[in-house]
Amino acid sequence: MPALVSAGMKHLTEIIDSAPGFFASSYAEARQLFRDACIVQGAALFEHPHPLKGPGGEALAIDVALVGPADASNLLVVISGTHGVEGFAGSGCQVGWLRLYSRADLPPDTAVLLVHMLNPWGCAWARRQTEDNVDLNRNFCDFDETLPDNPLYEAIHNMIVNPMAVVRAAKDPSLAAFRAKSGDAALAVALFSGQYQHSDGVGYGGSQATWSNNTLRTIVAKHAMTAKRAVVLDVHTGLGPYGYGTLLSAEPAGSFGLQRARSYFGPGVSAVSEDASVPYEVHGNLLAWLAQELPGEITCIAIEFGTLPLAGLLELQVDDCRMRNFHDAWAALSTTIRRDLTDFFFPATADWLQAALLRSSQMIHLGLRGMQYDVAQRTAN
């Protein structure tokens, strides 16, 4: 037993010590780290080039790595960069898994699919949104159906997209008055529930599927439609306690899908509707779409790594929106706002990086183990 404990501690120490080297603070560096790790791992690598370029003229793409058999019955999917600038964290978690583990660690008939930077444009330009100002995690809707209203957002849209508002949101008296009257939770609902009327606003879900949405559909059709069971982990940042990976399920409270998620990942998995750290209902959610799209038994989890207080997130989204709409007036603040966005969604302190890598490694392990346990149970029965 002491030898086993010693070996385990050595591996844990390796994860902690190596964490900073797996994360990058630019899209180009993150992409290179990921692709290099895929080569070392011997993963099958697929590239989906984006039609636009990054701020330095760099090529953008969604890169996809498959570790394990293409026809595996059990598939674990890890997605980074759904919200652009949040992708630095997810990318480092993916790179860390590729560097620290091997296909020999995979159970039989099991594969891992890594979708790197689902919104590459947003990551490269330090925005949560896509190139068409769409919140990708509000874009997986049936656009032939009536889309939901967001009356709270309607109440503040003209306040946000106001050419006369030349101060940052933290010092904007009109926003301060709204928050004093309604509170930060109401502002969060307004900004992040999703809205489908104002393409120049915050939380815009789009009027059609974005490039990233369509490309993910292509990736899923190619790599995920034959699996009998799948676990999907979508890595996000910005909500919850600093450095902690909160686990969120889009499954309804009390549902069998939520019970299965908790059997895999523990009772700490929250339904979004139950979690006080997410004070809004999400429409057009990627994971909810995947849970319906994939034919097998699907368990979808968002890992939300906490960063800084919610107020900062709300203010930065208003600043970002105004900067996009009134570029000339806000040009002098552009670099500062981009840096603030990156720092908020990717704090990059050593303890934060270590916590993200440890938590993501744990969730990948539990997801793989959960699928194997299901297989064993059904075989025994």
Coordinates of C-alpha atoms in Angstrom, one line a residue:
M1 CA 0.0 0.0 0.0
P2 CA 2.7 2.6 0.8
A3 CA 4.2 2.0 -2.6
L4 CA 0.9 2.7 -4.3
V5 CA 0.3 5.8 -2.2
S6 CA 3.8 7.0 -3.1
A7 CA 3.2 6.4 -6.8
G8 CA -0.1 8.2 -6.6
M9 CA 1.4 11.2 -4.9
K10 CA 4.2 11.4 -7.4
H11 CA 1.6 11.6 -10.2
L12 CA -0.4 14.2 -8.3
T13 CA 2.8 16.3 -7.9
E14 CA 3.5 15.9 -11.6
I15 CA 0.1 17.3 -12.4
I16 CA 0.5 20.3 -10.0
D17 CA 4.0 21.1 -11.1
S18 CA 3.4 20.9 -14.8
A19 CA 0.1 22.8 -14.9
P20 CA 1.4 26.2 -16.0
G21 CA 3.1 24.8 -19.0
F22 CA -0.1 23.5 -20.5
F23 CA -1.9 26.8 -20.6
A24 CA -1.5 29.8 -23.0
S25 CA -2.7 33.3 -23.1
S26 CA -2.9 33.8 -26.9
Y27 CA -4.9 31.8 -29.3
A28 CA -2.0 31.0 -31.6
E29 CA 0.1 29.6 -28.7
A30 CA -2.8 27.6 -27.3
R31 CA -3.4 26.1 -30.7
Q32 CA 0.3 25.1 -31.1
L33 CA 0.4 23.6 -27.7
F34 CA -2.7 21.5 -28.5
R35 CA -1.5 20.3 -31.8
D36 CA 2.0 19.5 -30.5
A37 CA 0.4 17.5 -27.7
C38 CA -1.8 15.6 -30.2
I39 CA 1.4 14.6 -32.1
V40 CA 3.0 13.3 -28.9
Q41 CA -0.1 11.4 -28.0
G42 CA -0.4 10.0 -31.5
A43 CA -4.0 11.3 -31.7
A44 CA -5.9 11.5 -35.0
L45 CA -6.0 15.2 -35.7
F46 CA -8.7 17.0 -37.9
E47 CA -8.8 20.7 -38.8
H48 CA -11.8 22.9 -39.6
P49 CA -10.4 26.2 -40.9
H50 CA -12.3 29.4 -39.9
P51 CA -13.0 31.8 -42.8
L52 CA -11.6 34.8 -40.9
K53 CA -8.2 35.6 -39.4
G54 CA -7.0 36.6 -35.9
P55 CA -5.8 40.1 -34.9
G56 CA -2.2 39.3 -36.1
G57 CA -3.4 37.7 -39.3
E58 CA -3.0 34.2 -37.9
A59 CA -5.1 31.3 -39.2
L60 CA -8.1 30.3 -37.1
A61 CA -9.6 26.8 -36.9
I62 CA -11.4 24.3 -34.7
D63 CA -9.0 21.5 -34.2
V64 CA -10.4 18.1 -33.3
A65 CA -8.4 15.2 -31.8
L66 CA -9.5 11.6 -31.5
V67 CA -7.7 9.3 -29.1
G68 CA -8.8 5.7 -29.3
P69 CA -10.9 3.7 -31.8
A70 CA -13.1 5.6 -34.2
D71 CA -15.9 3.1 -33.7
A72 CA -15.8 2.9 -29.9
S73 CA -19.0 2.2 -28.1
N74 CA -18.1 4.6 -25.3
L75 CA -17.1 8.2 -26.2
L76 CA -16.0 11.0 -23.9
V77 CA -16.0 14.5 -25.5
V78 CA -14.2 17.5 -24.1
I79 CA -15.1 20.9 -25.6
S80 CA -13.1 24.1 -25.1
G81 CA -13.8 27.7 -26.2
T82 CA -17.5 27.7 -26.6
H83 CA -17.3 31.2 -25.2
G84 CA -14.2 32.3 -27.1
V85 CA -11.9 33.9 -24.5
E86 CA -12.9 31.3 -21.9
G87 CA -11.2 28.8 -24.2
F88 CA -7.7 29.4 -22.7
A89 CA -8.7 27.4 -19.6
G90 CA -10.4 24.6 -21.6
S91 CA -7.4 24.3 -24.0
G92 CA -5.0 23.9 -21.1
C93 CA -7.1 21.2 -19.6
Q94 CA -7.1 19.4 -22.9
V95 CA -3.4 19.8 -23.4
G96 CA -2.8 18.6 -19.9
W97 CA -4.8 15.4 -20.4
L98 CA -3.0 14.7 -23.7
R99 CA 0.4 15.2 -22.1
L100 CA -0.2 13.4 -18.8
Y101 CA -2.2 10.4 -19.9
S102 CA -2.0 7.9 -22.7
R103 CA -4.3 5.8 -24.7
A104 CA -3.2 2.8 -22.6
D105 CA -5.2 4.5 -19.7
L106 CA -8.4 4.2 -21.7
P107 CA -10.8 1.4 -20.9
P108 CA -11.6 -1.1 -23.7
D109 CA -13.9 0.1 -26.5
T110 CA -13.5 3.7 -25.4
A111 CA -12.4 6.9 -27.2
V112 CA -11.8 10.5 -26.2
L113 CA -12.8 13.3 -28.6
L114 CA -11.2 16.7 -27.9
V115 CA -12.9 19.7 -29.7
H116 CA -10.4 22.5 -29.3
M117 CA -11.6 26.2 -29.5
L118 CA -15.1 25.8 -30.7
N119 CA -15.3 29.6 -31.1
P120 CA -11.7 30.3 -32.3
W121 CA -12.5 33.8 -33.5
G122 CA -13.8 34.8 -30.1
C123 CA -10.7 33.4 -28.4
A124 CA -8.3 35.1 -30.7
W125 CA -10.1 38.5 -30.4
A126 CA -10.7 38.2 -26.6
R127 CA -14.5 38.1 -26.9
R128 CA -17.0 35.6 -25.6
Q129 CA -19.0 36.1 -28.8
T130 CA -18.5 34.8 -32.3
E131 CA -17.5 36.9 -35.3
D132 CA -21.2 37.8 -35.8
N133 CA -21.7 38.9 -32.2
V134 CA -23.6 35.7 -31.3
D135 CA -23.4 34.0 -27.9
L136 CA -22.7 30.5 -29.2
N137 CA -24.2 28.9 -26.1
R138 CA -27.6 30.6 -27.0
N139 CA -27.4 29.7 -30.7
F140 CA -28.5 26.0 -30.6
C141 CA -32.2 26.8 -31.3
D142 CA -34.8 25.8 -33.8
F143 CA -35.0 29.1 -35.7
D144 CA -38.2 28.0 -37.4
E145 CA -39.9 28.1 -34.0
T146 CA -40.9 31.2 -32.0
L147 CA -37.9 32.3 -30.0
P148 CA -38.2 33.3 -26.3
D149 CA -38.5 37.0 -25.3
N150 CA -36.3 38.6 -22.7
P151 CA -38.2 41.5 -21.3
L152 CA -35.5 42.4 -18.8
Y153 CA -33.0 42.9 -21.6
E154 CA -35.5 45.0 -23.6
A155 CA -35.6 47.3 -20.6
I156 CA -31.9 48.0 -20.8
H157 CA -30.9 47.5 -24.4
N158 CA -31.0 51.2 -25.3
M159 CA -29.1 52.0 -22.1
I160 CA -26.3 49.6 -23.2
V161 CA -26.2 50.5 -26.9
N162 CA -26.0 54.2 -26.2
P163 CA -23.5 56.3 -28.2
M164 CA -23.5 58.9 -25.5
A165 CA -22.3 56.5 -22.9
V166 CA -18.6 57.1 -23.0
V167 CA -17.7 55.8 -19.6
R168 CA -17.1 52.2 -18.6
A169 CA -20.0 50.3 -17.2
A170 CA -18.6 50.3 -13.7
K171 CA -19.1 54.1 -13.6
D172 CA -22.2 54.4 -15.7
P173 CA -25.0 56.1 -13.6
S174 CA -27.8 54.6 -15.7
L175 CA -26.6 51.1 -15.1
A176 CA -25.9 51.9 -11.5
A177 CA -29.5 53.0 -11.1
F178 CA -30.8 49.8 -12.7
R179 CA -28.7 47.7 -10.4
A180 CA -29.7 49.6 -7.3
K181 CA -33.3 49.1 -8.2
S182 CA -33.3 45.5 -9.5
G183 CA -30.0 44.0 -8.3
D184 CA -27.1 42.2 -10.1
A185 CA -29.1 39.0 -10.4
A186 CA -31.7 40.9 -12.6
L187 CA -28.9 42.3 -14.7
A188 CA -27.4 38.8 -15.1
V189 CA -30.8 37.5 -16.3
A190 CA -31.1 40.4 -18.7
L191 CA -27.6 39.9 -20.2
F192 CA -27.2 36.1 -20.2
S193 CA -30.6 34.4 -20.6
G194 CA -30.2 35.1 -24.3
Q195 CA -32.1 37.5 -26.5
Y196 CA -33.0 37.2 -30.2
Q197 CA -34.1 40.7 -31.2
H198 CA -30.9 42.8 -31.1
S199 CA -27.9 41.7 -33.1
D200 CA -25.9 44.6 -31.7
G201 CA -26.6 43.8 -28.1
V202 CA -25.4 41.5 -25.3
G203 CA -26.4 37.9 -25.2
Y204 CA -27.6 37.8 -28.8
G205 CA -28.5 34.2 -29.8
G206 CA -28.6 34.9 -33.5
S207 CA -31.1 34.5 -36.3
Q208 CA -29.5 31.4 -37.7
A209 CA -26.9 28.8 -36.9
T210 CA -23.4 30.3 -36.8
W211 CA -20.2 28.9 -38.4
S212 CA -19.2 27.3 -35.1
N213 CA -22.6 25.8 -34.7
N214 CA -22.6 24.3 -38.2
T215 CA -19.1 23.1 -37.8
L216 CA -19.9 21.3 -34.5
R217 CA -22.7 19.6 -36.3
T218 CA -20.2 18.3 -38.9
I219 CA -17.9 17.1 -36.1
V220 CA -20.6 15.3 -34.3
A221 CA -21.9 13.7 -37.4
K222 CA -18.4 12.4 -38.3
H223 CA -17.2 11.3 -34.8
A224 CA -20.1 10.8 -32.4
M225 CA -23.1 9.3 -34.0
T226 CA -22.2 5.6 -33.6
A227 CA -21.3 5.7 -29.9
K228 CA -23.8 3.8 -27.7
R229 CA -23.1 6.1 -24.7
A230 CA -21.3 9.4 -24.5
V231 CA -20.1 11.8 -21.8
V232 CA -19.7 15.5 -22.9
L233 CA -17.7 18.0 -20.8
D234 CA -17.9 21.6 -21.9
V235 CA -15.4 23.8 -20.1
H236 CA -16.4 27.3 -19.1
T237 CA -15.1 30.0 -16.8
G238 CA -16.4 33.1 -15.0
L239 CA -19.0 31.8 -12.5
G240 CA -18.7 30.4 -9.0
P241 CA -15.9 30.3 -6.4
Y242 CA -12.4 31.2 -7.5
G243 CA -10.7 28.2 -9.0
Y244 CA -13.4 25.8 -8.3
G245 CA -15.0 23.7 -11.1
T246 CA -18.7 23.8 -10.5
L247 CA -20.6 21.0 -12.4
L248 CA -23.8 22.0 -14.1
S249 CA -26.3 19.8 -16.0
A250 CA -28.9 21.1 -18.4
E251 CA -31.1 18.1 -17.4
P252 CA -34.3 19.1 -15.6
A253 CA -34.4 18.7 -11.8
G254 CA -35.5 15.2 -10.8
S255 CA -34.9 13.7 -14.3
F256 CA -33.2 10.4 -15.0
G257 CA -30.5 12.2 -16.9
L258 CA -29.6 14.3 -13.9
Q259 CA -29.6 11.1 -11.7
R260 CA -27.1 9.5 -14.1
A261 CA -24.9 12.6 -14.1
R262 CA -24.8 12.5 -10.4
S263 CA -24.1 8.7 -10.4
Y264 CA -21.0 9.5 -12.6
F265 CA -19.7 12.7 -11.1
G266 CA -21.2 12.8 -7.6
P267 CA -24.1 14.6 -5.9
G268 CA -22.3 18.0 -6.4
V269 CA -23.7 18.1 -10.0
S270 CA -26.4 20.8 -10.1
A271 CA -29.2 21.3 -12.5
V272 CA -28.9 24.8 -13.9
S273 CA -32.4 25.7 -12.6
E274 CA -31.2 24.7 -9.0
D275 CA -27.9 26.5 -8.9
A276 CA -27.9 29.9 -7.2
S277 CA -24.6 30.8 -8.9
V278 CA -26.4 30.8 -12.3
P279 CA -29.3 33.2 -11.7
Y280 CA -30.7 32.8 -15.2
E281 CA -32.3 30.3 -17.5
V282 CA -30.3 29.5 -20.6
H283 CA -32.0 29.2 -24.1
G284 CA -30.3 27.7 -27.1
N285 CA -27.8 25.7 -24.9
L286 CA -25.2 23.6 -26.7
L287 CA -25.3 20.7 -24.2
A288 CA -29.1 20.5 -24.3
W289 CA -28.9 20.3 -28.1
L290 CA -26.3 17.6 -27.9
A291 CA -28.3 15.6 -25.4
Q292 CA -31.1 15.5 -28.0
E293 CA -29.0 15.1 -31.1
L294 CA -26.8 12.1 -30.1
P295 CA -28.5 8.8 -30.5
G296 CA -27.0 6.9 -27.6
E297 CA -27.2 7.4 -23.8
I298 CA -25.8 10.9 -23.3
T299 CA -24.5 12.6 -20.1
C300 CA -23.7 16.3 -20.6
I301 CA -21.9 18.4 -18.0
A302 CA -20.6 22.0 -18.1
I303 CA -17.6 22.6 -15.9
E304 CA -17.7 26.2 -14.8
F305 CA -14.4 27.4 -13.2
G306 CA -15.0 30.4 -11.0
T307 CA -12.9 33.5 -11.4
L308 CA -13.9 36.9 -10.1
P309 CA -17.2 38.4 -8.7
L310 CA -20.2 38.4 -10.9
A311 CA -20.4 42.2 -11.1
G312 CA -17.2 42.3 -13.0
L313 CA -18.5 39.9 -15.6
L314 CA -21.7 42.0 -16.1
E315 CA -19.7 45.2 -16.5
L316 CA -17.2 43.8 -18.9
Q317 CA -19.9 42.5 -21.2
V318 CA -21.4 46.0 -21.4
D319 CA -18.0 47.5 -22.1
D320 CA -17.3 44.9 -24.8
C321 CA -20.6 45.6 -26.5
R322 CA -20.1 49.3 -26.5
M323 CA -16.6 48.9 -27.8
R324 CA -17.8 46.8 -30.7
N325 CA -20.7 49.2 -31.6
F326 CA -18.8 52.5 -31.2
H327 CA -15.3 51.5 -32.1
D328 CA -13.9 55.0 -32.9
A329 CA -15.1 56.5 -29.6
W330 CA -13.8 53.5 -27.6
A331 CA -10.6 52.8 -29.5
A332 CA -8.4 54.3 -26.8
L333 CA -9.8 51.8 -24.3
S334 CA -9.8 48.8 -26.7
T335 CA -6.5 47.3 -25.5
T336 CA -7.4 47.7 -21.8
I337 CA -10.9 46.1 -22.2
R338 CA -9.4 43.2 -24.1
R339 CA -6.9 42.6 -21.4
D340 CA -9.5 42.9 -18.7
L341 CA -11.7 40.4 -20.5
T342 CA -8.8 37.9 -20.7
D343 CA -7.8 38.5 -17.1
F344 CA -11.4 38.0 -15.9
F345 CA -12.0 34.7 -17.8
F346 CA -8.5 33.4 -17.4
P347 CA -6.9 34.6 -14.2
A348 CA -3.8 32.4 -14.8
T349 CA -2.5 32.4 -11.2
A350 CA -0.6 29.2 -10.5
D351 CA -3.1 28.0 -8.0
W352 CA -6.0 28.6 -10.4
L353 CA -4.3 26.7 -13.3
Q354 CA -3.5 23.8 -11.0
A355 CA -7.0 23.7 -9.7
A356 CA -8.4 23.7 -13.3
L357 CA -6.1 20.9 -14.4
L358 CA -6.8 18.8 -11.4
R359 CA -10.5 19.2 -11.6
S360 CA -10.8 18.6 -15.3
S361 CA -8.5 15.5 -15.0
Q362 CA -10.8 14.2 -12.2
M363 CA -13.9 14.8 -14.3
I364 CA -12.5 13.0 -17.4
H365 CA -11.5 10.1 -15.1
L366 CA -15.0 9.9 -13.6
G367 CA -16.7 10.2 -17.0
L368 CA -14.7 7.3 -18.3
R369 CA -15.2 5.3 -15.2
G370 CA -19.0 6.0 -15.2
M371 CA -19.5 4.6 -18.7
Q372 CA -17.5 1.5 -17.8
Y373 CA -19.5 1.0 -14.7
D374 CA -22.7 1.2 -16.7
V375 CA -21.3 -1.4 -19.2
A376 CA -20.3 -3.7 -16.3
Q377 CA -23.7 -3.4 -14.6
R378 CA -25.6 -4.2 -17.8
T379 CA -23.4 -7.2 -18.6
A380 CA -23.9 -8.5 -15.0
N381 CA -27.6 -8.2 -15.4

